[in-house]
Amino acid sequence: MDQLLHHLRHLGFTEMESKIMVELARQGSASGYEVAKRLGVSRSNVYATLQRLEQRGFLRCGAGEPAKYSVLKPEEMTRMISGQMRDSLDYVQSSMPQHEPEKPAFYNIEGDKKVFETLKRQLAEAKHEIVIDVWREEIESLHEDLQQAEERGVRLLWSCEEGEGMLEQPLPWPGMPVYADGEGRKFSLVVDRCWCMLGMRGKGSVTQAVVTEHPVMTGLLLNHFAQELVLFELEQDMGEALEARYGRRYERLSARYWSKPTEGNGST
């Protein structure tokens, strides 16, 4: 009962309106006096509420003395509420004043629930393309959303990390601060080449993400994704030759750019 009253209030009915409709649904039909007696409230309040609900179309008033009221069938009532809400939402969408678009901003989101709610909402709005670079744990959580996008005709490009890649990651220089505990999994997504999310998630760390529509960030993530796929293709075709020339995980190649510069050495 409490749950039903809660949802009726959530749909815009007052406490009294909700209780009266539930009571009438339970009893079939009743006069204002009978409803007031069953609910243990004043008749004046009940009569005013009954008239208001009748005027709004949720109650029917039968002929006779005393007049008896009955509530619409659940499917009729929900259909009426749905139609009214749809009309209101359409009106607000078409009539709400709009200001000039602001410059793209960067937003921080923290917490697993908020990050995934934001992500799923954006995936549901994707129209053309989704580029996603995540780990297996994340791809499993988003599998249904991505499948629905594909069924709508959205192009899906994805890369799924399962372990260490061939290319070595840069290590912090001695004395420099370390901002990650090493347990997080990085992930990034670009939707329709205009919205992107870059974040980290994993055991021992709070899920955090940056969301923006800034073209510089979307461009960087798209370029990074393309480079990863090119490296993957090269590794598949020339894995042994690459390892023979540059070493396991390209240590000799990456050292040119990620090792600490020595005194007298300029930047490349």
PDB file of C-alpha atoms in Angstrom:
ATOM      1  CA  MET A   1       0.000   0.000   0.000  1.00  0.00           C
ATOM      2  CA  ASP A   2       2.731   2.476   0.988  1.00  0.00           C
ATOM      3  CA  GLN A   3       4.606   1.736  -2.235  1.00  0.00           C
ATOM      4  CA  LEU A   4       1.482   2.324  -4.343  1.00  0.00           C
ATOM      5  CA  LEU A   5       0.760   5.624  -2.575  1.00  0.00           C
ATOM      6  CA  HIS A   6       4.375   6.656  -3.082  1.00  0.00           C
ATOM      7  CA  HIS A   7       4.177   6.125  -6.859  1.00  0.00           C
ATOM      8  CA  LEU A   8       0.826   7.914  -7.131  1.00  0.00           C
ATOM      9  CA  ARG A   9       2.325  10.924  -5.356  1.00  0.00           C
ATOM     10  CA  HIS A  10       5.309  10.695  -7.687  1.00  0.00           C
ATOM     11  CA  LEU A  11       2.852  11.017 -10.606  1.00  0.00           C
ATOM     12  CA  GLY A  12       1.546  14.308  -9.201  1.00  0.00           C
ATOM     13  CA  PHE A  13      -1.389  13.266  -7.005  1.00  0.00           C
ATOM     14  CA  THR A  14      -1.686  14.616  -3.470  1.00  0.00           C
ATOM     15  CA  GLU A  15      -1.702  12.385  -0.407  1.00  0.00           C
ATOM     16  CA  MET A  16      -5.494  12.695  -0.113  1.00  0.00           C
ATOM     17  CA  GLU A  17      -6.091  12.084  -3.831  1.00  0.00           C
ATOM     18  CA  SER A  18      -3.910   8.986  -3.737  1.00  0.00           C
ATOM     19  CA  LYS A  19      -5.666   7.495  -0.718  1.00  0.00           C
ATOM     20  CA  ILE A  20      -9.135   8.165  -2.160  1.00  0.00           C
ATOM     21  CA  MET A  21      -8.312   6.558  -5.518  1.00  0.00           C
ATOM     22  CA  VAL A  22      -6.856   3.472  -3.851  1.00  0.00           C
ATOM     23  CA  GLU A  23      -9.887   3.187  -1.563  1.00  0.00           C
ATOM     24  CA  LEU A  24     -12.329   3.498  -4.474  1.00  0.00           C
ATOM     25  CA  ALA A  25     -10.333   0.948  -6.475  1.00  0.00           C
ATOM     26  CA  ARG A  26     -10.599  -1.448  -3.531  1.00  0.00           C
ATOM     27  CA  GLN A  27     -14.344  -0.923  -2.849  1.00  0.00           C
ATOM     28  CA  GLY A  28     -15.626  -0.436  -6.405  1.00  0.00           C
ATOM     29  CA  SER A  29     -17.763   2.656  -5.727  1.00  0.00           C
ATOM     30  CA  ALA A  30     -18.687   4.707  -2.689  1.00  0.00           C
ATOM     31  CA  SER A  31     -20.233   7.975  -1.617  1.00  0.00           C
ATOM     32  CA  GLY A  32     -18.220  10.812  -0.181  1.00  0.00           C
ATOM     33  CA  TYR A  33     -19.538  10.006   3.276  1.00  0.00           C
ATOM     34  CA  GLU A  34     -18.466   6.354   2.982  1.00  0.00           C
ATOM     35  CA  VAL A  35     -14.990   7.279   1.771  1.00  0.00           C
ATOM     36  CA  ALA A  36     -14.519   9.804   4.584  1.00  0.00           C
ATOM     37  CA  LYS A  37     -15.630   7.247   7.166  1.00  0.00           C
ATOM     38  CA  ARG A  38     -13.298   4.532   5.862  1.00  0.00           C
ATOM     39  CA  LEU A  39     -10.301   6.861   5.699  1.00  0.00           C
ATOM     40  CA  GLY A  40     -11.108   8.593   8.993  1.00  0.00           C
ATOM     41  CA  VAL A  41     -10.841  12.109   7.549  1.00  0.00           C
ATOM     42  CA  SER A  42     -13.189  15.091   7.330  1.00  0.00           C
ATOM     43  CA  ARG A  43     -16.035  14.910   4.811  1.00  0.00           C
ATOM     44  CA  SER A  44     -15.400  18.443   3.549  1.00  0.00           C
ATOM     45  CA  ASN A  45     -11.870  17.522   2.458  1.00  0.00           C
ATOM     46  CA  VAL A  46     -13.079  14.309   0.837  1.00  0.00           C
ATOM     47  CA  TYR A  47     -15.901  16.008  -1.094  1.00  0.00           C
ATOM     48  CA  ALA A  48     -13.550  18.700  -2.417  1.00  0.00           C
ATOM     49  CA  THR A  49     -11.012  16.086  -3.495  1.00  0.00           C
ATOM     50  CA  LEU A  50     -13.648  13.888  -5.154  1.00  0.00           C
ATOM     51  CA  GLN A  51     -14.920  16.829  -7.207  1.00  0.00           C
ATOM     52  CA  ARG A  52     -11.394  17.787  -8.220  1.00  0.00           C
ATOM     53  CA  LEU A  53     -10.551  14.237  -9.351  1.00  0.00           C
ATOM     54  CA  GLU A  54     -13.840  14.008 -11.265  1.00  0.00           C
ATOM     55  CA  GLN A  55     -13.119  17.279 -13.063  1.00  0.00           C
ATOM     56  CA  ARG A  56      -9.684  15.958 -14.044  1.00  0.00           C
ATOM     57  CA  GLY A  57     -11.301  12.812 -15.457  1.00  0.00           C
ATOM     58  CA  PHE A  58      -9.929  10.222 -13.024  1.00  0.00           C
ATOM     59  CA  LEU A  59     -13.274   9.522 -11.313  1.00  0.00           C
ATOM     60  CA  ARG A  60     -16.787   8.859 -12.555  1.00  0.00           C
ATOM     61  CA  CYS A  61     -19.815  10.071 -10.612  1.00  0.00           C
ATOM     62  CA  GLY A  62     -22.964   7.971 -10.809  1.00  0.00           C
ATOM     63  CA  ALA A  63     -26.502   9.357 -10.775  1.00  0.00           C
ATOM     64  CA  GLY A  64     -28.543   9.011  -7.621  1.00  0.00           C
ATOM     65  CA  GLU A  65     -28.663  10.254  -4.076  1.00  0.00           C
ATOM     66  CA  PRO A  66     -26.171  10.128  -2.529  1.00  0.00           C
ATOM     67  CA  ALA A  67     -23.852  10.306  -5.516  1.00  0.00           C
ATOM     68  CA  LYS A  68     -21.358   7.475  -5.701  1.00  0.00           C
ATOM     69  CA  TYR A  69     -17.900   7.731  -7.202  1.00  0.00           C
ATOM     70  CA  SER A  70     -15.755   5.126  -8.928  1.00  0.00           C
ATOM     71  CA  VAL A  71     -12.173   5.312 -10.197  1.00  0.00           C
ATOM     72  CA  LEU A  72     -11.053   4.491 -13.738  1.00  0.00           C
ATOM     73  CA  LYS A  73      -9.634   1.063 -14.468  1.00  0.00           C
ATOM     74  CA  PRO A  74      -5.833   0.974 -13.942  1.00  0.00           C
ATOM     75  CA  GLU A  75      -5.097   0.678 -17.663  1.00  0.00           C
ATOM     76  CA  GLU A  76      -7.385   3.636 -18.461  1.00  0.00           C
ATOM     77  CA  MET A  77      -5.858   5.773 -15.708  1.00  0.00           C
ATOM     78  CA  THR A  78      -2.250   5.037 -16.669  1.00  0.00           C
ATOM     79  CA  ARG A  79      -3.017   5.648 -20.348  1.00  0.00           C
ATOM     80  CA  MET A  80      -4.515   9.035 -19.468  1.00  0.00           C
ATOM     81  CA  ILE A  81      -1.557   9.990 -17.244  1.00  0.00           C
ATOM     82  CA  SER A  82       0.920   8.864 -19.898  1.00  0.00           C
ATOM     83  CA  GLY A  83      -0.788  10.978 -22.546  1.00  0.00           C
ATOM     84  CA  GLN A  84      -0.889  14.051 -20.329  1.00  0.00           C
ATOM     85  CA  MET A  85       2.759  13.697 -19.380  1.00  0.00           C
ATOM     86  CA  ARG A  86       3.761  13.192 -23.009  1.00  0.00           C
ATOM     87  CA  ASP A  87       1.891  16.359 -24.006  1.00  0.00           C
ATOM     88  CA  SER A  88       3.576  18.316 -21.204  1.00  0.00           C
ATOM     89  CA  LEU A  89       7.040  17.002 -22.069  1.00  0.00           C
ATOM     90  CA  ASP A  90       6.555  17.846 -25.762  1.00  0.00           C
ATOM     91  CA  TYR A  91       5.384  21.352 -24.876  1.00  0.00           C
ATOM     92  CA  VAL A  92       8.322  21.971 -22.538  1.00  0.00           C
ATOM     93  CA  GLN A  93      10.786  20.706 -25.142  1.00  0.00           C
ATOM     94  CA  SER A  94       9.372  22.950 -27.875  1.00  0.00           C
ATOM     95  CA  SER A  95       8.701  26.043 -25.744  1.00  0.00           C
ATOM     96  CA  MET A  96      11.599  26.198 -23.268  1.00  0.00           C
ATOM     97  CA  PRO A  97      13.785  29.258 -24.049  1.00  0.00           C
ATOM     98  CA  GLN A  98      17.196  28.389 -25.472  1.00  0.00           C
ATOM     99  CA  HIS A  99      20.358  30.422 -25.045  1.00  0.00           C
ATOM    100  CA  GLU A 100      23.389  30.502 -27.259  1.00  0.00           C
ATOM    101  CA  PRO A 101      25.498  27.345 -26.863  1.00  0.00           C
ATOM    102  CA  GLU A 102      28.361  27.755 -24.434  1.00  0.00           C
ATOM    103  CA  LYS A 103      31.930  26.804 -25.117  1.00  0.00           C
ATOM    104  CA  PRO A 104      32.602  23.111 -24.507  1.00  0.00           C
ATOM    105  CA  ALA A 105      33.306  22.419 -20.858  1.00  0.00           C
ATOM    106  CA  PHE A 106      34.985  19.583 -18.980  1.00  0.00           C
ATOM    107  CA  TYR A 107      32.941  17.822 -16.306  1.00  0.00           C
ATOM    108  CA  ASN A 108      34.229  15.488 -13.609  1.00  0.00           C
ATOM    109  CA  ILE A 109      32.073  12.530 -12.584  1.00  0.00           C
ATOM    110  CA  GLU A 110      32.882  10.351  -9.601  1.00  0.00           C
ATOM    111  CA  GLY A 111      31.400   7.031  -8.527  1.00  0.00           C
ATOM    112  CA  ASP A 112      30.633   3.844 -10.424  1.00  0.00           C
ATOM    113  CA  LYS A 113      26.880   4.447 -10.543  1.00  0.00           C
ATOM    114  CA  LYS A 114      27.068   8.031 -11.836  1.00  0.00           C
ATOM    115  CA  VAL A 115      29.727   7.212 -14.427  1.00  0.00           C
ATOM    116  CA  PHE A 116      27.786   4.278 -15.879  1.00  0.00           C
ATOM    117  CA  GLU A 117      24.454   6.148 -15.798  1.00  0.00           C
ATOM    118  CA  THR A 118      26.025   8.992 -17.798  1.00  0.00           C
ATOM    119  CA  LEU A 119      27.647   6.550 -20.180  1.00  0.00           C
ATOM    120  CA  LYS A 120      24.543   4.446 -20.787  1.00  0.00           C
ATOM    121  CA  ARG A 121      22.442   7.578 -21.352  1.00  0.00           C
ATOM    122  CA  GLN A 122      24.860   8.812 -24.020  1.00  0.00           C
ATOM    123  CA  LEU A 123      25.103   5.415 -25.708  1.00  0.00           C
ATOM    124  CA  ALA A 124      21.309   5.355 -25.967  1.00  0.00           C
ATOM    125  CA  GLU A 125      21.438   8.697 -27.824  1.00  0.00           C
ATOM    126  CA  ALA A 126      24.200   7.695 -30.258  1.00  0.00           C
ATOM    127  CA  LYS A 127      23.144   8.161 -33.879  1.00  0.00           C
ATOM    128  CA  HIS A 128      26.165   7.407 -36.075  1.00  0.00           C
ATOM    129  CA  GLU A 129      29.254   5.981 -34.380  1.00  0.00           C
ATOM    130  CA  ILE A 130      30.652   4.726 -31.073  1.00  0.00           C
ATOM    131  CA  VAL A 131      34.404   4.334 -30.577  1.00  0.00           C
ATOM    132  CA  ILE A 132      35.198   2.488 -27.366  1.00  0.00           C
ATOM    133  CA  ASP A 133      38.507   1.458 -25.775  1.00  0.00           C
ATOM    134  CA  VAL A 134      37.877  -0.478 -22.559  1.00  0.00           C
ATOM    135  CA  TRP A 135      38.791  -3.566 -20.581  1.00  0.00           C
ATOM    136  CA  ARG A 136      36.775  -6.784 -20.604  1.00  0.00           C
ATOM    137  CA  GLU A 137      35.100  -5.973 -17.262  1.00  0.00           C
ATOM    138  CA  GLU A 138      33.644  -2.778 -18.698  1.00  0.00           C
ATOM    139  CA  ILE A 139      32.652  -4.217 -22.074  1.00  0.00           C
ATOM    140  CA  GLU A 140      30.591  -6.885 -20.290  1.00  0.00           C
ATOM    141  CA  SER A 141      28.719  -4.208 -18.325  1.00  0.00           C
ATOM    142  CA  LEU A 142      27.962  -2.269 -21.527  1.00  0.00           C
ATOM    143  CA  HIS A 143      27.255  -5.248 -23.787  1.00  0.00           C
ATOM    144  CA  GLU A 144      23.472  -4.752 -23.906  1.00  0.00           C
ATOM    145  CA  ASP A 145      23.716  -0.996 -24.537  1.00  0.00           C
ATOM    146  CA  LEU A 146      26.218  -1.481 -27.354  1.00  0.00           C
ATOM    147  CA  GLN A 147      24.121  -4.248 -28.898  1.00  0.00           C
ATOM    148  CA  GLN A 148      21.054  -1.995 -28.899  1.00  0.00           C
ATOM    149  CA  ALA A 149      23.081   0.760 -30.574  1.00  0.00           C
ATOM    150  CA  GLU A 150      24.222  -1.634 -33.307  1.00  0.00           C
ATOM    151  CA  GLU A 151      20.632  -2.724 -33.867  1.00  0.00           C
ATOM    152  CA  ARG A 152      19.754   0.962 -34.466  1.00  0.00           C
ATOM    153  CA  GLY A 153      22.408   1.069 -37.186  1.00  0.00           C
ATOM    154  CA  VAL A 154      25.142   2.786 -35.160  1.00  0.00           C
ATOM    155  CA  ARG A 155      28.674   1.935 -36.284  1.00  0.00           C
ATOM    156  CA  LEU A 156      30.671   0.352 -33.463  1.00  0.00           C
ATOM    157  CA  LEU A 157      34.480   0.408 -33.322  1.00  0.00           C
ATOM    158  CA  TRP A 158      35.974  -1.133 -30.217  1.00  0.00           C
ATOM    159  CA  SER A 159      39.194  -2.240 -28.612  1.00  0.00           C
ATOM    160  CA  CYS A 160      39.108  -4.518 -25.575  1.00  0.00           C
ATOM    161  CA  GLU A 161      42.139  -4.703 -23.279  1.00  0.00           C
ATOM    162  CA  GLU A 162      42.851  -7.991 -21.553  1.00  0.00           C
ATOM    163  CA  GLY A 163      46.413  -7.491 -20.341  1.00  0.00           C
ATOM    164  CA  GLU A 164      49.641  -5.683 -21.028  1.00  0.00           C
ATOM    165  CA  GLY A 165      50.128  -4.449 -24.534  1.00  0.00           C
ATOM    166  CA  MET A 166      53.317  -4.666 -26.555  1.00  0.00           C
ATOM    167  CA  LEU A 167      54.143  -0.972 -26.203  1.00  0.00           C
ATOM    168  CA  GLU A 168      55.720  -0.118 -22.844  1.00  0.00           C
ATOM    169  CA  GLN A 169      54.039   2.597 -20.791  1.00  0.00           C
ATOM    170  CA  PRO A 170      56.118   5.533 -19.463  1.00  0.00           C
ATOM    171  CA  LEU A 171      57.324   5.239 -15.871  1.00  0.00           C
ATOM    172  CA  PRO A 172      57.449   8.291 -13.561  1.00  0.00           C
ATOM    173  CA  TRP A 173      60.807   9.976 -13.241  1.00  0.00           C
ATOM    174  CA  PRO A 174      62.541   9.738  -9.865  1.00  0.00           C
ATOM    175  CA  GLY A 175      61.131  12.342  -7.490  1.00  0.00           C
ATOM    176  CA  MET A 176      58.027  12.983  -9.576  1.00  0.00           C
ATOM    177  CA  PRO A 177      54.580  12.348  -7.972  1.00  0.00           C
ATOM    178  CA  VAL A 178      52.566   9.275  -8.894  1.00  0.00           C
ATOM    179  CA  TYR A 179      48.828   9.950  -9.180  1.00  0.00           C
ATOM    180  CA  ALA A 180      47.561   6.412  -9.840  1.00  0.00           C
ATOM    181  CA  ASP A 181      47.921   3.386  -7.604  1.00  0.00           C
ATOM    182  CA  GLY A 182      48.405   1.054 -10.563  1.00  0.00           C
ATOM    183  CA  GLU A 183      45.187  -0.870  -9.896  1.00  0.00           C
ATOM    184  CA  GLY A 184      42.849   1.195 -12.062  1.00  0.00           C
ATOM    185  CA  ARG A 185      41.736   0.306 -15.587  1.00  0.00           C
ATOM    186  CA  LYS A 186      41.674   3.174 -18.055  1.00  0.00           C
ATOM    187  CA  PHE A 187      38.754   3.456 -20.450  1.00  0.00           C
ATOM    188  CA  SER A 188      37.656   5.916 -23.116  1.00  0.00           C
ATOM    189  CA  LEU A 189      34.644   6.379 -25.392  1.00  0.00           C
ATOM    190  CA  VAL A 190      33.802   8.771 -28.201  1.00  0.00           C
ATOM    191  CA  VAL A 191      30.188   9.054 -29.369  1.00  0.00           C
ATOM    192  CA  ASP A 192      29.353  10.545 -32.776  1.00  0.00           C
ATOM    193  CA  ARG A 193      32.818  12.184 -32.791  1.00  0.00           C
ATOM    194  CA  CYS A 194      31.541  15.041 -30.609  1.00  0.00           C
ATOM    195  CA  TRP A 195      31.138  13.614 -27.062  1.00  0.00           C
ATOM    196  CA  CYS A 196      33.751  11.723 -25.120  1.00  0.00           C
ATOM    197  CA  MET A 197      34.516  10.226 -21.741  1.00  0.00           C
ATOM    198  CA  LEU A 198      37.943   9.360 -20.352  1.00  0.00           C
ATOM    199  CA  GLY A 199      38.198   7.640 -17.000  1.00  0.00           C
ATOM    200  CA  MET A 200      39.635   5.039 -14.681  1.00  0.00           C
ATOM    201  CA  ARG A 201      37.932   2.237 -12.780  1.00  0.00           C
ATOM    202  CA  GLY A 202      39.072  -0.729 -10.756  1.00  0.00           C
ATOM    203  CA  LYS A 203      39.577  -2.412  -7.417  1.00  0.00           C
ATOM    204  CA  GLY A 204      41.077  -0.148  -4.813  1.00  0.00           C
ATOM    205  CA  SER A 205      40.280   3.091  -6.658  1.00  0.00           C
ATOM    206  CA  VAL A 206      37.189   5.266  -6.930  1.00  0.00           C
ATOM    207  CA  THR A 207      35.681   5.288 -10.411  1.00  0.00           C
ATOM    208  CA  GLN A 208      36.323   8.693 -11.979  1.00  0.00           C
ATOM    209  CA  ALA A 209      35.791  10.135 -15.438  1.00  0.00           C
ATOM    210  CA  VAL A 210      36.091  13.358 -17.408  1.00  0.00           C
ATOM    211  CA  VAL A 211      33.276  14.160 -19.845  1.00  0.00           C
ATOM    212  CA  THR A 212      33.497  16.812 -22.548  1.00  0.00           C
ATOM    213  CA  GLU A 213      32.488  17.781 -26.068  1.00  0.00           C
ATOM    214  CA  HIS A 214      35.697  19.715 -26.635  1.00  0.00           C
ATOM    215  CA  PRO A 215      36.997  18.884 -30.131  1.00  0.00           C
ATOM    216  CA  VAL A 216      40.614  18.735 -28.929  1.00  0.00           C
ATOM    217  CA  MET A 217      39.861  15.920 -26.486  1.00  0.00           C
ATOM    218  CA  THR A 218      37.663  13.967 -28.916  1.00  0.00           C
ATOM    219  CA  GLY A 219      40.379  14.332 -31.562  1.00  0.00           C
ATOM    220  CA  LEU A 220      43.087  13.097 -29.190  1.00  0.00           C
ATOM    221  CA  LEU A 221      41.086  10.029 -28.178  1.00  0.00           C
ATOM    222  CA  LEU A 222      40.213   9.184 -31.783  1.00  0.00           C
ATOM    223  CA  ASN A 223      43.865   9.524 -32.821  1.00  0.00           C
ATOM    224  CA  HIS A 224      44.988   7.367 -29.900  1.00  0.00           C
ATOM    225  CA  PHE A 225      42.422   4.713 -30.820  1.00  0.00           C
ATOM    226  CA  ALA A 226      43.547   4.700 -34.465  1.00  0.00           C
ATOM    227  CA  GLN A 227      47.200   4.424 -33.458  1.00  0.00           C
ATOM    228  CA  GLU A 228      46.458   1.488 -31.150  1.00  0.00           C
ATOM    229  CA  LEU A 229      44.722  -0.375 -33.964  1.00  0.00           C
ATOM    230  CA  VAL A 230      47.561   0.358 -36.388  1.00  0.00           C
ATOM    231  CA  LEU A 231      50.065  -0.991 -33.843  1.00  0.00           C
ATOM    232  CA  PHE A 232      47.893  -4.045 -33.330  1.00  0.00           C
ATOM    233  CA  GLU A 233      47.821  -4.742 -37.074  1.00  0.00           C
ATOM    234  CA  LEU A 234      51.591  -4.301 -37.273  1.00  0.00           C
ATOM    235  CA  GLU A 235      52.109  -6.683 -34.359  1.00  0.00           C
ATOM    236  CA  GLN A 236      49.948  -9.298 -36.051  1.00  0.00           C
ATOM    237  CA  ASP A 237      51.832  -9.017 -39.355  1.00  0.00           C
ATOM    238  CA  MET A 238      55.377  -8.321 -38.138  1.00  0.00           C
ATOM    239  CA  GLY A 239      55.505  -9.399 -34.482  1.00  0.00           C
ATOM    240  CA  GLU A 240      58.764 -11.348 -34.635  1.00  0.00           C
ATOM    241  CA  ALA A 241      60.506  -8.775 -36.815  1.00  0.00           C
ATOM    242  CA  LEU A 242      59.458  -5.914 -34.534  1.00  0.00           C
ATOM    243  CA  GLU A 243      60.657  -7.743 -31.432  1.00  0.00           C
ATOM    244  CA  ALA A 244      63.969  -8.594 -33.080  1.00  0.00           C
ATOM    245  CA  ARG A 245      64.566  -4.979 -34.096  1.00  0.00           C
ATOM    246  CA  TYR A 246      63.248  -3.087 -31.052  1.00  0.00           C
ATOM    247  CA  GLY A 247      63.163  -5.652 -28.240  1.00  0.00           C
ATOM    248  CA  ARG A 248      60.344  -7.150 -26.208  1.00  0.00           C
ATOM    249  CA  ARG A 249      57.549  -4.573 -25.836  1.00  0.00           C
ATOM    250  CA  TYR A 250      59.598  -2.065 -27.901  1.00  0.00           C
ATOM    251  CA  GLU A 251      61.858  -1.015 -25.024  1.00  0.00           C
ATOM    252  CA  ARG A 252      64.527   0.425 -27.306  1.00  0.00           C
ATOM    253  CA  LEU A 253      62.013   2.388 -29.336  1.00  0.00           C
ATOM    254  CA  SER A 254      60.023   3.759 -26.401  1.00  0.00           C
ATOM    255  CA  ALA A 255      63.193   4.674 -24.472  1.00  0.00           C
ATOM    256  CA  ARG A 256      63.894   7.413 -27.033  1.00  0.00           C
ATOM    257  CA  TYR A 257      60.851   9.342 -25.854  1.00  0.00           C
ATOM    258  CA  TRP A 258      59.941   8.145 -22.358  1.00  0.00           C
ATOM    259  CA  SER A 259      63.290   7.790 -20.597  1.00  0.00           C
ATOM    260  CA  LYS A 260      64.539  10.618 -18.377  1.00  0.00           C
ATOM    261  CA  PRO A 261      66.602  13.078 -20.433  1.00  0.00           C
ATOM    262  CA  THR A 262      70.244  13.364 -19.439  1.00  0.00           C
ATOM    263  CA  GLU A 263      71.994  16.667 -18.979  1.00  0.00           C
ATOM    264  CA  GLY A 264      72.946  18.191 -22.298  1.00  0.00           C
ATOM    265  CA  ASN A 265      70.395  16.188 -24.299  1.00  0.00           C
ATOM    266  CA  GLY A 266      67.743  18.192 -26.063  1.00  0.00           C
ATOM    267  CA  SER A 267      64.163  17.101 -26.681  1.00  0.00           C
ATOM    268  CA  THR A 268      63.242  15.346 -29.891  1.00  0.00           C
TER     269      THR A 268
END
